[in-house]
Structures are given as structure tokens and as C-alpha cells.
């Protein structure tokens, strides 16, 4: 009774061309949207900066795609020290609309020295046709014995720098140590701050530009009805990329970046309002109760709260 | 350690004004997007119509927000008879960009006579400030003993017509029967076809227009710094709407409509490609195996397949 797969490469190509056409529209929409909302986000930030605990409350009611990575100690840092978040499509107006930077601002805290942590994600093309977000590890200056990533972030940064210096094929001490630590770590309990270590595929700007050009040329050729040799391209892929993610300390970093940039950040007021409503409700419930304060690990437990897209006055 | 709620109505108002500003941009973006993609969707439909089982395969790999409502028998109907889906923002270019119609086309099948089922959702405003999608039950002409909704859909339709005829306050036979049937039914195993019975709040076009006007005037007044009496508006709300959903046979119909219109439909090619990839994989795995066919209830079981937003060539 199940639907059968169809094996007609002509339709496949037509579908992929359609996908390309839709993608061009999506990119144009992102450009327009960025232009139309820039001033609004600036205005929003001014208002938000006057509201104590705005971002901590938003994070307490973050969508599950983000919430699932926030451990109780991460929540403690966020609640006590997160002052601001801003997201920017930093390559616009002339670069790729899908490249994003996410900037976290912190007040002084007992965990690290940094007051700003900025994580940039570049939209890159690979020679095998892949497109997606790549990034570089961002170092955090942990205070003594406060490294929430248990050294993983520092090692990820070191390995990345070694790779950039041409030592990609060497089995360095840092690599050995990272692999050992990863073996001893459950990815399920890993700190949210490992997010700052996400790399994704290693694709230089030049390689990406070249690959995008090739893809664009193939696309044009297909549109003009010329035969395009797709097979060879895909084979390169398999040789090259095995083990690309071996030193990844936060494998879903790109998905979390998208959830932050396309959900939490634009919908922040709604998540905040949800938080306010729930706080008001729990105040009513416990009006005569001494135990009004929520526990530290509350943040990890409310997966099922999804702010409705419908608005209430 | 938890973030505390803030109680400053001035910021609340500013945040709500911001939300309004963002909403205006979102609506404009929807209008632009609709204009930019209309031809593309028409072109896509032509290609898709040549691919057997396109939509059944898409549904087999539907996102969890839809998949969770598809029972094994629903899946059987979809796989054997679903020919096409189309989504339209039918009030554009001049009406509300959030109103959507979802049209399902079926080939002849053993369950119902209809070849087209069209479900319309209107974006409406209520006097209490609520905004959202409302709809009308759509009748299905079931063949003998094939009513997958167990009579619920027919009753919902009858009650809706009674309400429209001014019998909203009468406790009709249809209402009694519906309530009794709902009591005996677990909403978890309810057929996807109950979706066609979704109503949402009962708000006439005129009431909506009036409410939108009032909301817009308040918004303007607030922007000009005048005091606005919000309290009274909210109180009306509570008296009026209790039990509004008492006769709802598919309470999350608006969310499912959004998942269809904003995810399944625009991303259909990707869901299809995911299905193709998995089918190819399972063919490899079971090449020498006789049991290649997937079971009927396969459709309900693959919640964790999420097509990556990243594209692969």
C-alpha cells in the first residue's frame, strides 16, 4: 500500500531546477525582509534594554530545538548574566543573505571573562554541490575551574587553528585529547556553550565562491537544455569528506543557529510574553505559598510550551 | 535563580506596538512572496503532475505536526487516492494575506465520492483582540460504512449550519449526539479527515472587519500618545467565549493548516526527495529480500525524519 519510488531522472532534474528557482526567490525575500526590519530591530533593542531579565525570560521559554541543549548550569549563567542577543545577516546587502552572526552580551559573571561572544556562520558552497552553514570555534576565557565545556571548546579552537595552519592531516596532541574527551562525554549532557565550538564542513571562502560559480554554470546549462555531467561531481564528495565531523563538539550547531536566528530572535517578544503569562499564572496559583521561586532546572523541563502564532491583545 | 517577571505596563504597550509593526512587515512580505511565487507554483504543479505518487510520498515523509494526525487508514486513502494538493492565499491581492485555502484532489476511491475537498481558513479579528484562523466544516460524501470520522464530520457540519441559522443557543439533537460521540472518542486516534470539520472561533466577516478597525484605531491612538482603555475590551472576552470549542472535532485544525500551508506545501520537493532517498536506501538494504513493501502503518511511525534545510546536489 506504500507509495512507490519513481526512477525518472528527467523529473529529478526538473525538480532540482524548480528548487533552484524557489531558492532564488527565498534569497530575494530575505534581502527585502532584512531591509524592512533593520530599523525595527534597532528600535526593539532599545525597548528591550529597559526591561530587566528580558532575554533570560525568553530563554526560559525557548523552543525545544534550543531548550534541549540547555543544561541546568547553562541556565544559571543565562539567567544571571545574559544581557542581550542580536542577530545579523552580516554579509548583506551585497553578500549571501543566509550568512548570520549571533552576538551574545553578558554582564560580569563567575564563569567567564568575556562580555561578548559572537558566533559567525557563513553560508558556503562545496564542490560536491552541498550548501550550508559553516563556522569557526569561538574561544571563551573561562574563570578557574569554571569551564562548562570541560576543555572541549579550547581544544576545538586549537584544532581549528592547526587545520588552518596546514596541519589538517597531522594527528596532533589536541586531536588525541579531544577524541578521548568526546569518548568520555555524552552528547546529551554537553553544555550549550559547546555551541561556540561548532565548525561544520571546512570550506574556504575561495572554494565556496568557485563551487557556487560551477553550480550556477551547470544550472544555466541545464536551463538551456545542455547535457550536464552530474555524476562525476558527486563522486568527489565521498572520497573527500569522510571524518569531516570527527572533531565536532556540537554537531547540530547549524540547526541551533537557525533556531536562534529564525525563531527565538524574531519571535522574542512572544516568547517573553508567554513567560510573563506563565509567571502571572504561577503567582496566582501560589499566592499564599512560600515556594514561589522556580528551580534552577526549570529551564530544561518545559519542552511543550510553544508560543501560539496567533496573537492576543 | 529564575528570571523574574516585570510588571511595567509602559514596556508592555511598547512591546505590543513593536509586535504590530513587525506584523505589518510580515504581511507585506507575504504579499510580495505570493506575487513572486505564484508562477513558480503553477510550473511546479505541472512537473509534479507527471510524477506518479508524488504527494503520497510527500505525506509519507510529512513533518511530525501533520504526521501525528495520520492514522493507518488515513494513510491508506492518501497513498491510494491523493492526486494533488494546492494552497492558495485566496484573499490576495486585496484581502488578508493570512487567509489560506487548502485543496485536496483525489482519484476514485473506496472511501468517499468527492474528487475535491477544499478547506478554507479565513484570518479573522475578534472584538477581544484575538486574531487567528477560522473555518467551516467541509462535508465528505462517505461511501457506505466507510466514514472514517465515525459520523463526527457530518454532525459538525450540521451544528455549524444550525448555528448559522441562529440556533446557536439551542441544545439540538446533533449537539447531544456529537458530545456523546466525542466522549467516546480518543482524540489521539481520531482520523485526519476530522481536520475538515475544524471551525475555530465563530466570527463573522462583518464582526472581524469591525474588530480590525477598532484595533487599528487603538493602535494609532497609542502611537499618538493618547491613553487607550484596554481593560474593558478584555473583559468582554471572558463572558463571550466560554465553550466556543465545545463542538470542535479537530481542535488543532489551525495549526495543521499552517503546517500544510507553510511547511509541507512549499517544501514538498524536499520531502519528496527525502522519500526517494530513503526508498533507494531501503532497496539497497533489502535487495535480496522478499519483504520490500512497507506496511500500511509505516506512515505513522517516522516522526524523526526532518528534511534538512541544507540542500544537496
Coordinates of C-alpha atoms in Angstrom, one line a residue:
Chain A
X1 CA 0.0 0.0 0.0
X2 CA 3.0 2.2 0.3
X3 CA 3.8 4.8 -2.3
X4 CA 6.5 3.6 -4.7
X5 CA 9.5 5.5 -5.6
X6 CA 9.8 6.7 -9.2
X7 CA 13.0 6.4 -11.1
X8 CA 12.9 9.1 -13.8
X9 CA 16.0 11.3 -13.9
X10 CA 14.3 13.8 -16.2
X11 CA 11.8 14.7 -13.5
X12 CA 14.5 14.8 -10.9
X13 CA 16.4 17.4 -12.9
X14 CA 13.2 19.5 -13.4
X15 CA 12.5 19.3 -9.6
X16 CA 16.0 20.4 -8.8
X17 CA 15.7 23.3 -11.2
X18 CA 12.4 24.2 -9.5
X19 CA 14.2 24.1 -6.1
X20 CA 16.8 26.5 -7.5
X21 CA 14.1 28.8 -8.7
X22 CA 12.4 28.8 -5.4
X23 CA 15.7 29.3 -3.6
X24 CA 16.4 32.4 -5.7
X25 CA 13.0 33.8 -4.6
X26 CA 13.7 32.9 -0.9
X27 CA 17.1 34.7 -1.1
X28 CA 15.4 37.8 -2.6
X29 CA 12.8 37.7 0.2
X30 CA 15.5 37.5 2.8
X31 CA 17.1 40.6 1.3
X32 CA 13.8 42.5 1.3
X33 CA 13.0 41.4 4.8
X34 CA 16.4 42.4 6.1
X35 CA 15.9 45.8 4.7
X36 CA 12.4 46.2 6.0
X37 CA 13.2 45.1 9.6
X38 CA 16.6 46.5 10.3
X39 CA 15.2 49.7 11.9
X40 CA 12.5 47.8 13.7
X41 CA 15.1 45.5 15.4
X42 CA 17.1 48.5 16.4
X43 CA 14.0 50.1 17.9
X44 CA 13.1 46.8 19.6
X45 CA 16.5 46.5 21.2
X46 CA 16.1 50.0 22.8
X47 CA 12.9 49.0 24.4
X48 CA 14.2 45.6 25.5
X49 CA 17.3 47.1 27.1
X50 CA 14.9 48.8 29.6
X51 CA 13.3 45.5 30.6
X52 CA 15.3 43.6 33.2
X53 CA 15.6 39.9 32.5
X54 CA 14.0 40.1 29.1
X55 CA 16.4 37.7 27.4
X56 CA 16.7 35.3 30.4
X57 CA 12.9 35.0 30.3
X58 CA 12.9 34.4 26.5
X59 CA 15.4 31.6 27.0
X60 CA 13.4 30.1 29.8
X61 CA 10.6 29.7 27.2
X62 CA 12.8 28.9 24.2
X63 CA 11.6 26.5 21.6
X64 CA 12.6 22.8 22.2
X65 CA 15.2 22.9 19.4
X66 CA 17.2 25.2 21.6
X67 CA 15.9 24.3 25.0
X68 CA 17.1 20.7 24.7
X69 CA 20.7 21.8 24.7
X70 CA 20.5 24.0 27.8
X71 CA 21.8 22.2 30.9
X72 CA 20.9 23.5 34.4
X73 CA 24.3 25.2 34.8
X74 CA 24.0 26.8 31.4
X75 CA 20.6 28.1 32.5
X76 CA 22.1 29.6 35.6
X77 CA 24.7 31.5 33.6
X78 CA 22.0 32.8 31.2
X79 CA 19.6 33.8 33.9
X80 CA 22.2 35.6 35.9
X81 CA 24.3 37.2 33.1
X82 CA 22.7 37.3 29.6
X83 CA 22.1 40.9 28.8
X84 CA 21.4 40.9 25.1
X85 CA 21.3 38.9 21.9
X86 CA 21.5 40.3 18.4
X87 CA 21.3 38.5 15.1
X88 CA 22.6 40.0 11.9
X89 CA 22.7 38.9 8.3
X90 CA 26.2 40.3 8.2
X91 CA 27.0 39.8 4.5
X92 CA 24.1 41.9 3.3
X93 CA 23.4 43.9 1.3
X94 CA 25.9 42.5 -1.1
X95 CA 26.9 39.1 0.2
X96 CA 24.9 35.9 1.0
X97 CA 21.6 36.5 2.8
X98 CA 21.9 33.2 4.7
X99 CA 25.1 34.1 6.5
X100 CA 24.3 35.1 10.0
X101 CA 26.1 36.3 13.1
X102 CA 24.7 35.8 16.6
X103 CA 26.1 38.0 19.3
X104 CA 25.5 37.3 23.0
X105 CA 26.3 40.0 25.5
X106 CA 26.9 39.1 29.2
X107 CA 27.3 41.0 32.4
X108 CA 30.1 40.2 34.7
X109 CA 29.7 36.6 36.0
X110 CA 31.5 33.9 37.8
X111 CA 32.0 31.6 34.8
X112 CA 34.0 33.6 32.1
X113 CA 35.7 36.9 31.4
X114 CA 34.1 37.7 28.1
X115 CA 31.4 40.3 27.9
X116 CA 30.6 39.5 24.3
X117 CA 30.6 36.2 22.5
X118 CA 30.0 36.5 18.8
X119 CA 29.5 33.4 16.6
X120 CA 29.5 33.9 12.9
X121 CA 28.0 31.4 10.4
X122 CA 29.0 31.7 6.7
X123 CA 26.8 30.2 4.0
X124 CA 29.2 28.2 1.9
X125 CA 29.0 26.0 -1.2
X126 CA 31.1 22.9 -1.6
X127 CA 32.4 21.3 -4.8
X128 CA 30.1 18.3 -4.3
X129 CA 27.0 20.6 -4.5
X130 CA 26.4 20.8 -0.8
X131 CA 25.4 24.2 0.6
X132 CA 25.1 25.1 4.3
X133 CA 26.4 27.0 7.3
X134 CA 30.0 26.7 8.4
X135 CA 31.6 28.4 11.4
X136 CA 34.8 28.8 13.4
X137 CA 35.2 27.9 17.1
X138 CA 35.0 31.0 19.3
X139 CA 37.1 30.9 22.4
X140 CA 35.7 31.6 25.9
X141 CA 38.0 32.8 28.7
X142 CA 36.8 30.6 31.5
X143 CA 37.5 31.5 35.0
X144 CA 39.4 29.0 37.1
X145 CA 37.6 25.6 37.3
X146 CA 34.5 27.1 35.6
X147 CA 34.9 25.7 32.1
X148 CA 31.4 24.4 31.3
X149 CA 32.7 22.6 28.2
X150 CA 35.3 20.7 30.2
X151 CA 38.1 21.8 27.9
X152 CA 36.4 20.8 24.7
X153 CA 35.9 24.3 23.4
X154 CA 39.6 25.2 23.9
X155 CA 40.7 22.0 22.1
X156 CA 38.3 22.6 19.3
X157 CA 39.7 26.1 18.8
X158 CA 43.2 24.8 18.9
X159 CA 42.5 22.0 16.3
X160 CA 40.8 24.5 14.0
X161 CA 43.8 26.8 14.2
X162 CA 46.1 23.9 13.5
X163 CA 44.0 22.9 10.5
X164 CA 44.1 26.4 9.2
X165 CA 47.9 26.3 9.5
X166 CA 48.0 23.3 7.3
X167 CA 48.3 20.6 9.9
X168 CA 44.9 19.1 9.0
X169 CA 46.4 15.7 8.4
X170 CA 48.5 15.5 11.5
X171 CA 47.3 13.6 14.4
X172 CA 48.1 16.3 16.9
X173 CA 48.0 16.0 20.7
X174 CA 45.0 18.3 20.8
X175 CA 43.2 15.9 18.4
X176 CA 44.0 12.9 20.5
X177 CA 42.9 14.6 23.7
X178 CA 39.7 15.9 22.1
X179 CA 38.7 12.4 20.8
X180 CA 39.4 10.9 24.2
X181 CA 37.3 13.6 25.9
X182 CA 34.5 13.1 23.4
X183 CA 34.6 9.4 24.0
X184 CA 34.1 10.1 27.7
X185 CA 31.3 12.6 27.1
X186 CA 27.6 12.0 26.5
X187 CA 26.5 14.4 23.8
X188 CA 23.2 14.6 25.6
X189 CA 24.6 16.3 28.7
X190 CA 27.0 18.5 26.9
X191 CA 26.9 22.2 27.7
X192 CA 25.1 24.7 25.5
X193 CA 28.4 26.6 25.4
X194 CA 29.9 23.9 23.2
X195 CA 27.7 25.6 20.5
X196 CA 30.5 28.1 20.2
X197 CA 32.8 25.3 19.1
X198 CA 30.7 24.3 16.1
X199 CA 32.6 24.2 12.8
X200 CA 30.6 22.3 10.2
X201 CA 32.5 21.5 7.0
X202 CA 35.8 23.1 6.3
X203 CA 35.3 25.2 3.2
X204 CA 37.3 28.3 2.4
X205 CA 35.7 31.4 1.0
X206 CA 37.6 30.9 -2.2
X207 CA 36.5 27.3 -2.6
X208 CA 32.9 28.3 -1.9
X209 CA 33.0 31.1 -4.5
X210 CA 34.4 28.7 -7.1
X211 CA 31.8 26.0 -6.2
X212 CA 28.9 28.5 -6.4
X213 CA 30.1 29.6 -9.8
X214 CA 30.3 26.0 -11.1
X215 CA 26.8 25.2 -9.7
X216 CA 25.5 28.4 -11.3
X217 CA 27.0 27.5 -14.7
X218 CA 25.6 24.0 -14.6
X219 CA 22.2 25.4 -13.7
X220 CA 22.3 27.7 -16.7
X221 CA 23.5 24.9 -19.0
X222 CA 20.6 22.7 -17.8
X223 CA 18.2 25.5 -18.4
X224 CA 19.4 25.9 -21.9
X225 CA 18.9 22.2 -22.4
X226 CA 22.5 21.1 -22.5
X227 CA 23.6 17.8 -21.0
X228 CA 25.4 18.3 -17.7
X229 CA 27.7 15.7 -16.2
X230 CA 26.4 15.4 -12.6
X231 CA 27.9 12.0 -11.8
X232 CA 31.5 12.9 -11.6
X233 CA 30.8 15.8 -9.2
X234 CA 29.1 13.6 -6.7
X235 CA 31.9 11.0 -6.6
X236 CA 34.5 13.5 -5.5
X237 CA 32.3 14.0 -2.5
X238 CA 32.7 10.6 -0.9
X239 CA 36.5 10.5 -1.0
X240 CA 36.9 13.9 0.4
X241 CA 34.6 14.3 3.3
X242 CA 34.8 11.2 5.5
X243 CA 35.6 12.2 9.0
X244 CA 34.9 15.8 8.4
X245 CA 33.0 16.0 11.6
X246 CA 35.3 13.9 13.7
X247 CA 36.3 16.9 15.8
X248 CA 32.9 18.4 16.1
X249 CA 31.9 19.2 19.7
X250 CA 28.4 20.4 18.9
X251 CA 27.2 18.5 15.8
X252 CA 23.9 20.4 15.5
X253 CA 25.4 23.8 15.7
X254 CA 23.9 24.9 12.4
X255 CA 20.4 23.8 13.3
X256 CA 20.7 25.6 16.6
X257 CA 21.9 28.7 14.8
X258 CA 18.9 28.7 12.6
X259 CA 16.5 28.2 15.5
X260 CA 18.1 31.2 17.3
X261 CA 18.2 33.4 14.2
X262 CA 14.8 32.4 12.6
X263 CA 12.7 31.6 15.7
X264 CA 13.9 32.8 19.1
X265 CA 15.3 36.1 17.9
X266 CA 12.4 37.3 15.6
X267 CA 9.8 35.9 18.0
X268 CA 11.5 37.1 21.2
X269 CA 8.6 39.3 22.3
X270 CA 6.1 36.4 22.0
X271 CA 8.4 34.1 24.0
X272 CA 8.8 36.8 26.6
X273 CA 5.0 37.4 26.8
X274 CA 4.5 33.6 27.2
X275 CA 6.9 33.8 30.0
X276 CA 5.1 36.7 31.6
X277 CA 1.8 35.0 31.3
X278 CA 3.1 31.8 32.9
X279 CA 4.8 33.8 35.7
X280 CA 1.5 35.6 36.3
X281 CA -0.4 32.3 36.4
X282 CA 2.0 30.7 38.8
X283 CA 1.8 33.7 41.0
X284 CA -1.9 33.3 41.2
X285 CA -1.6 29.6 42.0
X286 CA 0.9 30.1 44.7
X287 CA -0.2 33.4 46.1
X288 CA -0.2 32.1 49.7
X289 CA 2.6 29.7 49.1
X290 CA 6.2 30.4 50.2
X291 CA 7.7 28.3 47.4
X292 CA 7.2 30.8 44.6
X293 CA 10.7 30.6 43.1
X294 CA 11.3 28.3 40.3
X295 CA 14.1 25.8 40.5
X296 CA 17.3 26.1 38.5
X297 CA 16.5 23.2 36.3
X298 CA 13.1 24.5 35.4
X299 CA 14.6 25.7 32.1
X300 CA 15.2 22.2 30.8
X301 CA 11.7 20.9 31.5
X302 CA 9.2 22.9 29.6
X303 CA 9.6 21.5 26.1
X304 CA 5.9 21.5 25.4
X305 CA 5.4 25.2 25.6
X306 CA 5.1 26.6 22.1
X307 CA 4.0 30.1 21.8
X308 CA 1.0 30.3 19.6
X309 CA 1.5 32.2 16.4
X310 CA -1.9 33.7 17.0
X311 CA -1.8 36.9 18.8
X312 CA -3.8 38.0 21.7
X313 CA -4.3 41.6 22.7
Chain B
X1 CA 17.8 31.8 40.2
X2 CA 14.8 32.0 37.8
X3 CA 14.2 35.2 35.8
X4 CA 11.7 37.4 37.5
X5 CA 8.6 38.8 35.7
X6 CA 8.5 42.5 35.3
X7 CA 5.4 44.5 35.9
X8 CA 5.6 47.7 33.9
X9 CA 2.7 48.3 31.7
X10 CA 4.5 51.0 29.7
X11 CA 7.0 48.5 28.4
X12 CA 4.2 46.1 27.7
X13 CA 2.5 48.6 25.4
X14 CA 5.7 49.4 23.7
X15 CA 6.3 45.7 23.1
X16 CA 2.8 45.3 21.7
X17 CA 3.3 48.2 19.4
X18 CA 6.5 46.7 18.2
X19 CA 4.7 43.4 17.5
X20 CA 2.2 45.3 15.4
X21 CA 5.0 47.0 13.5
X22 CA 6.6 43.6 12.8
X23 CA 3.3 42.1 11.9
X24 CA 2.8 44.8 9.2
X25 CA 6.1 43.9 7.7
X26 CA 5.3 40.2 7.8
X27 CA 2.0 40.9 6.0
X28 CA 3.8 42.9 3.4
X29 CA 6.4 40.1 2.9
X30 CA 3.6 37.6 2.5
X31 CA 2.1 39.7 -0.3
X32 CA 5.5 40.1 -2.0
X33 CA 6.2 36.4 -1.6
X34 CA 2.8 35.4 -3.0
X35 CA 3.4 37.6 -6.1
X36 CA 6.9 36.2 -6.6
X37 CA 6.0 32.6 -6.3
X38 CA 2.6 32.2 -8.0
X39 CA 4.0 31.3 -11.4
X40 CA 6.6 29.0 -9.8
X41 CA 3.9 27.0 -8.0
X42 CA 2.0 26.7 -11.2
X43 CA 5.1 25.5 -13.0
X44 CA 5.8 23.1 -10.1
X45 CA 2.4 21.6 -10.3
X46 CA 2.8 20.8 -14.0
X47 CA 6.0 18.9 -13.3
X48 CA 4.6 17.1 -10.2
X49 CA 1.5 16.0 -12.1
X50 CA 3.8 13.8 -14.3
X51 CA 5.3 12.1 -11.3
X52 CA 3.2 9.2 -10.0
X53 CA 2.8 9.1 -6.2
X54 CA 4.4 12.5 -5.7
X55 CA 2.0 13.6 -3.0
X56 CA 1.6 10.3 -1.3
X57 CA 5.4 10.1 -0.9
X58 CA 5.4 13.7 0.4
X59 CA 2.8 12.7 3.0
X60 CA 4.7 9.6 4.0
X61 CA 7.5 11.9 5.0
X62 CA 5.4 14.7 6.3
X63 CA 6.7 16.7 9.3
X64 CA 5.5 15.5 12.7
X65 CA 3.0 18.3 13.2
X66 CA 1.0 16.7 10.4
X67 CA 2.1 13.1 10.6
X68 CA 0.9 12.6 14.1
X69 CA -2.7 13.0 13.0
X70 CA -2.5 10.5 10.2
X71 CA -3.9 7.1 11.2
X72 CA -3.1 4.0 9.3
X73 CA -6.4 4.0 7.4
X74 CA -6.0 7.7 6.5
X75 CA -2.6 6.8 5.1
X76 CA -4.2 4.1 3.0
X77 CA -6.6 6.6 1.5
X78 CA -3.8 9.1 0.9
X79 CA -1.4 6.6 -0.7
X80 CA -4.1 5.1 -3.0
X81 CA -6.0 8.2 -4.0
X82 CA -4.4 11.6 -3.2
X83 CA -3.6 13.2 -6.6
X84 CA -2.8 16.8 -5.8
X85 CA -2.7 19.5 -3.1
X86 CA -2.7 23.1 -3.7
X87 CA -2.5 26.0 -1.3
X88 CA -3.7 29.5 -2.1
X89 CA -3.7 32.8 -0.2
X90 CA -7.1 33.3 -1.7
X91 CA -7.9 36.8 -0.4
X92 CA -4.8 38.3 -2.1
X93 CA -4.0 40.7 -3.7
X94 CA -6.6 42.8 -1.8
X95 CA -7.6 40.8 1.2
X96 CA -5.8 39.4 4.2
X97 CA -2.5 37.6 3.3
X98 CA -3.0 35.1 6.1
X99 CA -6.2 33.6 4.8
X100 CA -5.5 30.3 3.1
X101 CA -7.3 27.6 1.2
X102 CA -6.1 24.1 1.0
X103 CA -7.4 22.0 -1.8
X104 CA -7.0 18.2 -1.9
X105 CA -7.7 16.3 -5.1
X106 CA -8.5 12.6 -5.1
X107 CA -8.9 9.9 -7.6
X108 CA -11.8 7.5 -7.3
X109 CA -11.6 5.5 -4.1
X110 CA -13.5 3.2 -1.9
X111 CA -14.0 5.7 0.9
X112 CA -15.8 8.7 -0.5
X113 CA -17.4 10.2 -3.6
X114 CA -15.7 13.6 -3.6
X115 CA -12.9 14.2 -6.0
X116 CA -12.0 17.6 -4.5
X117 CA -12.0 18.6 -0.8
X118 CA -11.3 22.3 -0.3
X119 CA -10.9 23.7 3.2
X120 CA -10.8 27.4 3.5
X121 CA -9.3 29.3 6.5
X122 CA -10.1 33.0 7.0
X123 CA -7.9 35.2 9.1
X124 CA -10.3 36.9 11.5
X125 CA -10.2 39.5 14.2
X126 CA -12.3 39.3 17.3
X127 CA -13.6 42.1 19.5
X128 CA -11.4 41.0 22.4
X129 CA -8.3 41.5 20.3
X130 CA -7.7 37.9 19.3
X131 CA -6.6 37.2 15.7
X132 CA -6.5 33.8 14.0
X133 CA -7.8 31.3 11.5
X134 CA -11.4 30.3 11.5
X135 CA -13.0 27.8 9.1
X136 CA -16.2 26.0 8.3
X137 CA -16.8 22.2 8.3
X138 CA -16.5 20.7 4.9
X139 CA -18.8 17.8 4.1
X140 CA -17.4 14.5 2.8
X141 CA -19.7 12.1 1.0
X142 CA -18.7 8.8 2.5
X143 CA -19.4 5.6 0.8
X144 CA -21.5 3.1 2.9
X145 CA -19.8 2.1 6.1
X146 CA -16.6 4.0 5.1
X147 CA -17.0 7.1 7.2
X148 CA -13.5 7.5 8.8
X149 CA -14.7 10.2 11.2
X150 CA -17.4 7.9 12.6
X151 CA -20.2 10.4 11.9
X152 CA -18.4 13.3 13.6
X153 CA -17.8 15.3 10.5
X154 CA -21.4 15.2 9.4
X155 CA -22.6 16.3 12.8
X156 CA -20.1 19.1 13.0
X157 CA -21.3 20.3 9.6
X158 CA -25.0 20.1 10.8
X159 CA -24.2 22.0 14.0
X160 CA -22.4 24.7 12.1
X161 CA -25.4 25.2 9.8
X162 CA -27.7 25.3 12.8
X163 CA -25.5 27.9 14.4
X164 CA -25.5 30.0 11.2
X165 CA -29.3 29.7 11.1
X166 CA -29.4 31.3 14.6
X167 CA -29.9 28.1 16.6
X168 CA -26.5 28.6 18.4
X169 CA -28.1 28.5 21.8
X170 CA -30.3 25.5 21.3
X171 CA -29.2 22.2 22.6
X172 CA -30.0 20.3 19.3
X173 CA -30.1 16.6 18.8
X174 CA -26.9 16.9 16.7
X175 CA -25.1 18.7 19.5
X176 CA -26.2 16.0 22.0
X177 CA -25.1 13.2 19.6
X178 CA -21.7 14.9 18.9
X179 CA -20.9 15.4 22.5
X180 CA -21.7 11.8 23.2
X181 CA -19.6 10.6 20.4
X182 CA -16.7 12.9 21.4
X183 CA -16.9 11.5 24.9
X184 CA -16.5 8.0 23.4
X185 CA -13.6 9.0 21.1
X186 CA -10.0 9.4 22.0
X187 CA -8.7 12.5 20.2
X188 CA -5.4 10.6 19.8
X189 CA -6.8 8.1 17.4
X190 CA -9.2 10.4 15.6
X191 CA -9.0 10.4 11.7
X192 CA -7.0 13.0 9.9
X193 CA -10.3 13.7 7.9
X194 CA -11.7 15.3 11.1
X195 CA -9.5 18.2 10.0
X196 CA -12.2 19.1 7.5
X197 CA -14.5 19.7 10.5
X198 CA -12.4 22.3 12.2
X199 CA -14.2 25.6 12.9
X200 CA -12.2 27.7 15.3
X201 CA -14.0 30.7 16.8
X202 CA -17.2 31.8 15.3
X203 CA -16.6 35.3 13.9
X204 CA -18.5 36.7 11.0
X205 CA -16.7 38.7 8.3
X206 CA -18.5 41.8 9.5
X207 CA -17.6 41.4 13.1
X208 CA -14.0 40.8 12.0
X209 CA -13.9 43.9 9.9
X210 CA -15.3 46.0 12.7
X211 CA -12.8 44.5 15.3
X212 CA -9.9 45.1 13.0
X213 CA -11.0 48.7 12.6
X214 CA -11.2 49.2 16.4
X215 CA -7.8 47.6 16.9
X216 CA -6.2 49.7 14.2
X217 CA -7.7 52.9 15.8
X218 CA -6.4 52.0 19.2
X219 CA -3.0 51.3 17.7
X220 CA -3.0 54.7 16.1
X221 CA -4.2 56.4 19.2
X222 CA -1.4 54.7 21.2
X223 CA 1.2 55.8 18.7
X224 CA 0.0 59.4 19.0
X225 CA 0.4 59.0 22.8
X226 CA -3.3 59.0 23.7
X227 CA -4.5 56.9 26.6
X228 CA -6.3 53.8 25.5
X229 CA -8.8 51.9 27.6
X230 CA -7.6 48.3 27.1
X231 CA -9.2 46.8 30.2
X232 CA -12.8 47.0 29.1
X233 CA -12.1 45.2 25.8
X234 CA -10.5 42.2 27.6
X235 CA -13.4 41.7 29.9
X236 CA -15.9 41.2 27.2
X237 CA -13.8 38.3 26.1
X238 CA -14.3 36.1 29.1
X239 CA -18.1 36.3 29.1
X240 CA -18.5 35.6 25.5
X241 CA -16.2 32.8 24.5
X242 CA -16.6 30.1 27.1
X243 CA -17.3 26.8 25.4
X244 CA -16.6 28.2 22.0
X245 CA -14.8 25.0 21.2
X246 CA -17.2 22.6 22.7
X247 CA -18.2 21.1 19.3
X248 CA -14.7 21.1 17.8
X249 CA -13.9 17.7 16.3
X250 CA -10.3 18.6 15.4
X251 CA -9.0 21.2 17.9
X252 CA -5.6 21.8 16.3
X253 CA -7.0 22.4 12.8
X254 CA -5.5 25.8 12.5
X255 CA -2.0 24.6 13.4
X256 CA -2.3 21.7 11.0
X257 CA -3.5 24.2 8.3
X258 CA -0.3 26.3 8.9
X259 CA 1.9 23.2 8.8
X260 CA 0.4 22.2 5.5
X261 CA 0.5 25.7 4.0
X262 CA 3.8 26.9 5.3
X263 CA 5.9 23.7 5.5
X264 CA 4.5 20.6 3.6
X265 CA 3.4 22.6 0.6
X266 CA 6.3 24.9 0.0
X267 CA 8.9 22.2 1.0
X268 CA 7.1 19.4 -0.9
X269 CA 10.0 18.8 -3.3
X270 CA 12.4 18.3 -0.4
X271 CA 10.0 15.9 1.4
X272 CA 9.6 14.0 -1.8
X273 CA 13.4 13.8 -2.3
X274 CA 13.8 12.6 1.3
X275 CA 11.3 9.9 0.5
X276 CA 13.1 8.9 -2.7
X277 CA 16.4 8.7 -0.8
X278 CA 15.0 6.5 1.9
X279 CA 13.3 4.3 -0.7
X280 CA 16.6 3.9 -2.5
X281 CA 18.4 3.1 0.7
X282 CA 15.8 0.5 1.7
X283 CA 16.0 -1.0 -1.7
X284 CA 19.7 -1.4 -1.2
X285 CA 19.3 -2.9 2.2
X286 CA 16.7 -5.4 1.1
X287 CA 17.9 -6.2 -2.4
X288 CA 17.7 -9.9 -1.9
X289 CA 14.8 -9.7 0.5
X290 CA 11.3 -10.5 -0.5
X291 CA 9.7 -8.2 2.0
X292 CA 10.4 -5.0 0.2
X293 CA 7.0 -3.5 0.7
X294 CA 6.4 -1.2 3.5
X295 CA 3.5 -1.8 5.9
X296 CA 0.3 0.3 5.9
X297 CA 1.1 1.9 9.2
X298 CA 4.6 2.9 8.2
X299 CA 3.2 6.4 7.7
X300 CA 2.6 7.0 11.3
X301 CA 6.0 5.9 12.5
X302 CA 8.6 8.1 11.1
X303 CA 8.3 11.2 13.3
X304 CA 12.0 11.8 13.4
X305 CA 12.6 12.4 9.8
X306 CA 13.1 16.0 9.2
X307 CA 14.3 17.1 5.9
X308 CA 17.4 19.1 6.2
X309 CA 17.1 22.7 5.2
X310 CA 20.5 22.4 3.6
X311 CA 20.4 21.3 0.1
X312 CA 22.5 18.6 -1.6
X313 CA 23.0 18.4 -5.3

